[in-house]
Amino acid sequence: INNAMAPRALLLACCLAFAAARKPAQCKMHEDYPPTAKTLPSGENKTVEWFVLDLDAPAQERWTGLVKPRTEGIQNLVDVVVDVLKDILGAKKVESMLTILDFTVGSNMKAWPNDYAEEVAGIARATGIHKSELFLLQMAYEVWGLCTSMVRTTRR
């Protein structure tokens, strides 16, 4: 594998490791969404907040107001994904993968639709979380959730 392909090969290995480590599942969306109960059995409020996202705003600024106050929670989620990967693949491989992604994430994100890549860059800027970690979080969502949020566009 040449240097240009190494990050993609590593990412594919991670995705395959995720898939092998979990039982087959289906997307969990069903007619009972959104749930009607407002509290968890622990008594904690589980009401989901509603937000208005201005899709006319520049892509790099679109999510700032939503993600900036939630930086700690987003970072905690990234840490969970990294820890699970370390358990599956080993800490040394994951650290190497993150180092490679730090240098190649820009070229990997060029394959995404323009607005999407710019939104991730804006989230990284607003939260201080590395784009490589957000990229990894997106890939984990794709594999674990079995529901896609990626859209591919073509030029006409």
Coordinates of N, CA and C in Angstrom, one line a residue:
I1 N 0.9 -1.2 0.0 CA 0.0 0.0 0.0 C 0.9 1.2 0.0
N2 N 0.6 2.1 -0.9 CA 1.4 3.4 -1.0 C 1.0 4.3 0.1
N3 N 1.7 5.4 0.3 CA 1.4 6.4 1.4 C 0.1 7.0 1.2
A4 N -0.3 7.3 0.0 CA -1.6 7.9 -0.3 C -2.8 7.0 0.1
M5 N -2.6 5.7 0.0 CA -3.7 4.7 0.3 C -3.7 4.3 1.8
A6 N -2.6 4.5 2.5 CA -2.5 4.0 3.9 C -3.7 4.5 4.8
P7 N -4.0 5.8 4.8 CA -5.1 6.2 5.6 C -6.4 5.6 5.3
R8 N -6.7 5.4 4.0 CA -8.0 4.8 3.6 C -8.0 3.3 4.0
A9 N -6.9 2.7 3.8 CA -6.8 1.3 4.2 C -7.0 1.1 5.7
L10 N -6.4 2.0 6.5 CA -6.5 2.0 7.9 C -8.0 2.2 8.3
L11 N -8.6 3.2 7.7 CA -10.0 3.5 8.0 C -10.9 2.3 7.6
L12 N -10.6 1.6 6.5 CA -11.4 0.5 6.1 C -11.2 -0.7 7.1
A13 N -10.0 -0.8 7.6 CA -9.7 -1.8 8.6 C -10.5 -1.6 9.9
C14 N -10.6 -0.3 10.3 CA -11.3 0.1 11.5 C -12.8 -0.2 11.3
C15 N -13.3 0.1 10.1 CA -14.7 -0.1 9.8 C -15.0 -1.6 9.9
L16 N -14.1 -2.4 9.3 CA -14.3 -3.9 9.3 C -14.2 -4.4 10.7
A17 N -13.3 -3.8 11.5 CA -13.2 -4.3 12.9 C -14.5 -4.0 13.7
F18 N -15.0 -2.8 13.5 CA -16.3 -2.4 14.1 C -17.4 -3.4 13.7
A19 N -17.5 -3.7 12.4 CA -18.5 -4.5 11.9 C -18.4 -5.9 12.5
A20 N -17.2 -6.4 12.6 CA -16.9 -7.8 13.1 C -17.2 -7.9 14.6
A21 N -17.1 -6.8 15.3 CA -17.2 -6.8 16.7 C -18.7 -6.6 17.2
R22 N -19.6 -6.4 16.3 CA -20.9 -6.1 16.7 C -21.9 -7.1 16.0
K23 N -23.0 -7.3 16.6 CA -24.0 -8.2 16.1 C -24.8 -7.4 15.0
P24 N -25.3 -8.1 14.0 CA -26.1 -7.4 12.9 C -27.3 -6.7 13.6
A25 N -27.5 -5.6 13.1 CA -28.6 -4.8 13.6 C -29.3 -4.0 12.4
Q26 N -30.4 -3.4 12.7 CA -31.0 -2.6 11.7 C -31.2 -1.2 12.3
C27 N -31.4 -0.2 11.4 CA -31.7 1.1 11.8 C -32.9 1.1 12.8
K28 N -32.8 1.8 13.9 CA -33.8 1.7 15.0 C -34.9 2.7 14.9
M29 N -35.0 3.5 13.8 CA -36.1 4.4 13.6 C -37.4 3.6 13.4
H30 N -38.5 4.0 14.0 CA -39.8 3.4 13.8 C -40.9 4.4 14.1
E31 N -42.1 3.9 14.0 CA -43.3 4.9 14.1 C -43.4 5.5 15.4
D32 N -42.8 5.0 16.5 CA -42.9 5.6 17.8 C -42.0 6.8 18.0
Y33 N -41.3 7.3 17.0 CA -40.4 8.4 17.1 C -41.2 9.7 16.8
P34 N -41.0 10.7 17.5 CA -40.2 10.8 18.8 C -41.0 10.2 19.9
P35 N -40.2 9.7 20.9 CA -40.8 9.0 22.0 C -41.7 10.0 22.8
T36 N -42.7 9.4 23.5 CA -43.7 10.3 24.2 C -43.3 10.4 25.7
A37 N -42.6 9.5 26.3 CA -42.2 9.6 27.7 C -41.1 10.7 27.8
K38 N -41.3 11.5 28.8 CA -40.4 12.6 29.0 C -39.3 12.4 30.1
T39 N -39.3 11.3 30.8 CA -38.3 11.0 31.8 C -37.8 9.5 31.6
L40 N -36.5 9.4 32.0 CA -35.9 8.0 32.1 C -36.3 7.4 33.3
P41 N -36.2 6.0 33.5 CA -36.5 5.4 34.7 C -35.8 6.0 35.9
S42 N -34.6 6.6 35.7 CA -33.9 7.2 36.8 C -34.5 8.6 37.2
G43 N -35.5 9.0 36.4 CA -36.1 10.3 36.7 C -35.5 11.5 36.0
E44 N -34.4 11.2 35.3 CA -33.7 12.3 34.5 C -34.6 12.7 33.3
N45 N -34.7 14.0 33.0 CA -35.5 14.5 31.9 C -34.8 14.1 30.6
K46 N -35.6 13.6 29.7 CA -35.0 13.2 28.4 C -35.6 14.0 27.3
T47 N -36.2 15.1 27.6 CA -36.8 15.9 26.5 C -35.7 16.4 25.6
V48 N -36.0 16.2 24.3 CA -35.0 16.6 23.3 C -35.2 18.1 23.0
E49 N -34.2 18.8 23.0 CA -34.3 20.3 22.6 C -34.5 20.4 21.1
W50 N -35.2 21.5 20.7 CA -35.3 21.8 19.3 C -34.5 23.0 19.0
F51 N -33.9 22.9 17.8 CA -33.0 24.0 17.3 C -33.4 24.4 15.9
V52 N -33.2 25.7 15.6 CA -33.4 26.1 14.2 C -32.0 26.3 13.7
L53 N -31.7 25.7 12.5 CA -30.4 25.7 11.9 C -30.6 26.5 10.6
D54 N -29.9 27.6 10.5 CA -30.0 28.4 9.3 C -29.1 27.9 8.2
L55 N -29.8 27.2 7.2 CA -29.0 26.6 6.1 C -28.6 27.6 5.1
D56 N -29.0 28.8 5.3 CA -28.5 29.9 4.4 C -27.2 30.5 5.0
A57 N -26.9 30.3 6.2 CA -25.7 30.8 6.8 C -24.5 30.0 6.2
P58 N -23.3 30.7 6.2 CA -22.1 30.0 5.6 C -21.9 28.6 6.3
A59 N -21.5 27.6 5.5 CA -21.4 26.3 6.1 C -20.5 26.2 7.3
Q60 N -19.4 26.9 7.3 CA -18.5 26.9 8.4 C -19.0 27.5 9.7
E61 N -20.1 28.3 9.6 CA -20.7 28.9 10.8 C -22.0 28.3 11.2
R62 N -22.6 27.5 10.4 CA -23.9 27.0 10.6 C -24.2 26.3 11.9
W63 N -23.2 25.5 12.4 CA -23.4 24.7 13.6 C -22.8 25.3 14.8
T64 N -22.1 26.4 14.7 CA -21.4 27.0 15.8 C -22.2 27.2 17.1
G65 N -23.4 27.8 17.0 CA -24.3 28.0 18.1 C -24.8 26.8 18.8
L66 N -24.9 25.7 18.0 CA -25.4 24.4 18.6 C -24.2 23.6 19.2
V67 N -23.1 23.6 18.6 CA -22.0 22.7 19.1 C -21.1 23.3 20.1
K68 N -20.9 24.6 20.1 CA -19.9 25.2 21.0 C -20.3 25.0 22.5
P69 N -21.6 25.1 22.9 CA -21.9 24.9 24.3 C -21.9 23.4 24.6
R70 N -21.8 22.5 23.6 CA -21.8 21.1 23.8 C -20.4 20.4 23.6
T71 N -19.4 21.2 23.5 CA -18.1 20.7 23.2 C -17.6 19.6 24.1
E72 N -17.9 19.7 25.4 CA -17.4 18.7 26.3 C -18.1 17.3 26.0
G73 N -19.4 17.4 25.7 CA -20.2 16.1 25.4 C -19.7 15.5 24.1
I74 N -19.4 16.4 23.1 CA -18.9 15.9 21.8 C -17.6 15.2 22.0
Q75 N -16.7 15.9 22.8 CA -15.4 15.3 23.0 C -15.5 14.0 23.8
N76 N -16.4 13.9 24.7 CA -16.6 12.6 25.5 C -17.0 11.5 24.5
L77 N -17.9 11.8 23.5 CA -18.3 10.8 22.6 C -17.1 10.4 21.7
V78 N -16.3 11.4 21.3 CA -15.1 11.0 20.5 C -14.2 10.1 21.3
D79 N -14.0 10.4 22.6 CA -13.2 9.6 23.5 C -13.7 8.2 23.6
V80 N -15.0 8.0 23.6 CA -15.6 6.7 23.7 C -15.3 5.9 22.4
V81 N -15.4 6.5 21.3 CA -15.1 5.9 20.0 C -13.7 5.5 20.0
V82 N -12.8 6.4 20.4 CA -11.3 6.1 20.3 C -11.0 5.0 21.3
D83 N -11.6 5.0 22.5 CA -11.4 3.9 23.5 C -11.8 2.5 22.9
V84 N -13.0 2.5 22.3 CA -13.5 1.2 21.7 C -12.6 0.8 20.6
L85 N -12.1 1.7 19.8 CA -11.2 1.3 18.8 C -9.9 0.7 19.4
K86 N -9.4 1.4 20.4 CA -8.2 0.9 21.1 C -8.4 -0.5 21.7
D87 N -9.6 -0.8 22.2 CA -9.9 -2.1 22.7 C -9.9 -3.2 21.6
I88 N -10.4 -2.8 20.4 CA -10.5 -3.7 19.3 C -9.2 -3.9 18.6
L89 N -8.5 -2.7 18.3 CA -7.3 -2.8 17.4 C -6.0 -2.6 18.2
G90 N -6.1 -2.2 19.4 CA -4.8 -1.9 20.1 C -4.5 -0.4 20.1
A91 N -4.0 0.1 21.2 CA -3.8 1.5 21.4 C -2.7 2.0 20.4
K92 N -1.7 1.3 20.2 CA -0.6 1.8 19.3 C -1.1 2.0 17.8
K93 N -1.9 1.0 17.3 CA -2.5 1.1 16.0 C -3.4 2.3 15.9
V94 N -4.2 2.5 16.9 CA -5.2 3.7 16.9 C -4.5 5.0 16.9
E95 N -3.4 5.1 17.8 CA -2.7 6.3 17.8 C -2.0 6.6 16.5
S96 N -1.5 5.6 15.9 CA -0.8 5.7 14.5 C -1.9 6.2 13.5
M97 N -3.1 5.6 13.6 CA -4.1 5.9 12.7 C -4.5 7.4 12.8
L98 N -4.7 7.8 14.1 CA -5.0 9.2 14.3 C -4.0 10.2 13.8
T99 N -2.7 9.8 14.0 CA -1.6 10.6 13.5 C -1.7 10.7 12.0
I100 N -1.9 9.6 11.3 CA -2.0 9.6 9.8 C -3.3 10.5 9.4
L101 N -4.4 10.3 10.1 CA -5.6 11.0 9.8 C -5.4 12.5 9.9
D102 N -4.6 12.9 11.0 CA -4.3 14.3 11.2 C -3.7 15.0 9.9
F103 N -2.9 14.2 9.2 CA -2.2 14.7 8.0 C -3.1 14.5 6.7
T104 N -4.0 13.6 6.7 CA -4.7 13.3 5.5 C -6.2 13.6 5.5
V105 N -6.7 14.1 6.6 CA -8.2 14.3 6.8 C -8.7 15.3 5.7
G106 N -7.9 16.3 5.4 CA -8.3 17.2 4.4 C -8.6 16.6 3.1
S107 N -7.7 15.7 2.6 CA -7.9 15.1 1.3 C -9.1 14.1 1.4
N108 N -9.2 13.4 2.5 CA -10.4 12.5 2.7 C -11.7 13.3 2.7
M109 N -11.7 14.4 3.3 CA -12.9 15.2 3.3 C -13.3 15.8 2.0
K110 N -12.3 15.9 1.1 CA -12.6 16.5 -0.3 C -13.6 15.6 -1.0
A111 N -13.7 14.3 -0.6 CA -14.6 13.4 -1.3 C -16.1 13.6 -0.8
W112 N -16.2 14.4 0.3 CA -17.6 14.7 0.8 C -18.1 15.9 0.0
P113 N -19.5 16.0 0.0 CA -20.0 17.2 -0.6 C -19.5 18.5 0.1
N114 N -19.3 19.5 -0.7 CA -18.6 20.8 -0.2 C -19.2 21.3 1.1
D115 N -20.5 21.5 1.2 CA -21.0 22.0 2.4 C -20.8 21.1 3.6
Y116 N -20.8 19.8 3.4 CA -20.6 18.9 4.5 C -19.2 19.0 5.1
A117 N -18.2 19.0 4.2 CA -16.8 19.1 4.6 C -16.6 20.5 5.3
E118 N -17.2 21.5 4.8 CA -17.1 22.9 5.4 C -17.8 22.9 6.8
E119 N -18.9 22.2 6.9 CA -19.6 22.2 8.2 C -18.7 21.5 9.2
V120 N -18.1 20.4 8.9 CA -17.2 19.7 9.8 C -16.0 20.5 10.2
A121 N -15.5 21.3 9.2 CA -14.4 22.2 9.5 C -14.8 23.3 10.5
G122 N -16.1 23.8 10.3 CA -16.6 24.8 11.2 C -16.8 24.2 12.6
I123 N -17.3 23.0 12.7 CA -17.5 22.3 14.0 C -16.2 22.1 14.7
A124 N -15.2 21.7 13.9 CA -13.8 21.6 14.5 C -13.3 22.9 15.1
R125 N -13.5 24.0 14.3 CA -13.1 25.3 14.8 C -13.9 25.8 16.0
A126 N -15.2 25.5 16.0 CA -16.0 26.0 17.1 C -15.7 25.2 18.4
T127 N -15.4 23.9 18.3 CA -15.2 23.1 19.5 C -13.8 22.9 19.9
G128 N -12.8 23.1 18.9 CA -11.4 22.8 19.2 C -11.1 21.3 19.1
I129 N -12.1 20.5 18.6 CA -11.8 19.1 18.4 C -11.2 18.9 17.0
H130 N -10.2 18.1 16.9 CA -9.5 17.9 15.6 C -10.5 17.4 14.6
K131 N -10.3 17.8 13.3 CA -11.1 17.3 12.2 C -10.9 15.8 12.1
S132 N -9.7 15.3 12.4 CA -9.5 13.9 12.2 C -10.4 13.1 13.2
E133 N -10.6 13.6 14.4 CA -11.4 13.0 15.4 C -12.9 13.0 15.0
L134 N -13.3 14.2 14.4 CA -14.7 14.3 13.9 C -14.9 13.4 12.8
F135 N -13.9 13.2 11.9 CA -14.0 12.3 10.8 C -14.2 10.9 11.3
L136 N -13.4 10.5 12.3 CA -13.5 9.2 12.9 C -14.9 9.0 13.5
L137 N -15.4 10.0 14.2 CA -16.7 9.9 14.8 C -17.8 9.7 13.8
Q138 N -17.7 10.4 12.6 CA -18.6 10.2 11.6 C -18.6 8.8 11.0
M139 N -17.4 8.2 10.8 CA -17.2 6.9 10.3 C -17.8 5.9 11.3
A140 N -17.6 6.1 12.6 CA -18.1 5.2 13.7 C -19.7 5.3 13.6
Y141 N -20.2 6.5 13.4 CA -21.7 6.6 13.4 C -22.2 5.8 12.2
E142 N -21.5 5.8 11.1 CA -22.0 5.1 9.9 C -22.0 3.6 10.2
V143 N -20.9 3.1 10.8 CA -20.8 1.7 11.1 C -21.7 1.2 12.2
W144 N -21.7 1.9 13.4 CA -22.5 1.5 14.5 C -24.0 1.7 14.4
G145 N -24.3 2.8 13.8 CA -25.7 3.2 13.7 C -26.5 2.5 12.6
L146 N -25.7 2.0 11.6 CA -26.3 1.4 10.4 C -27.4 2.3 9.8
C147 N -27.3 3.5 10.0 CA -28.1 4.5 9.4 C -27.1 5.6 8.8
T148 N -27.4 6.0 7.6 CA -26.4 6.9 7.0 C -26.9 8.3 7.1
S149 N -25.9 9.2 7.2 CA -26.1 10.6 7.2 C -25.4 11.2 6.1
M150 N -24.6 10.4 5.3 CA -23.8 11.0 4.2 C -24.7 11.1 3.0
V151 N -24.4 12.1 2.2 CA -25.1 12.3 1.0 C -24.0 12.5 -0.1
R152 N -24.2 11.8 -1.2 CA -23.2 12.0 -2.3 C -23.9 12.8 -3.4
T153 N -23.2 13.8 -3.9 CA -23.8 14.6 -4.9 C -23.0 14.4 -6.2
T154 N -23.6 14.6 -7.3 CA -23.0 14.6 -8.6 C -23.2 15.9 -9.3
R155 N -22.2 16.3 -10.2 CA -22.3 17.5 -10.9 C -23.0 17.2 -12.2
R156 N -23.9 18.1 -12.6 CA -24.7 17.9 -13.8 C -24.2 19.0 -14.8

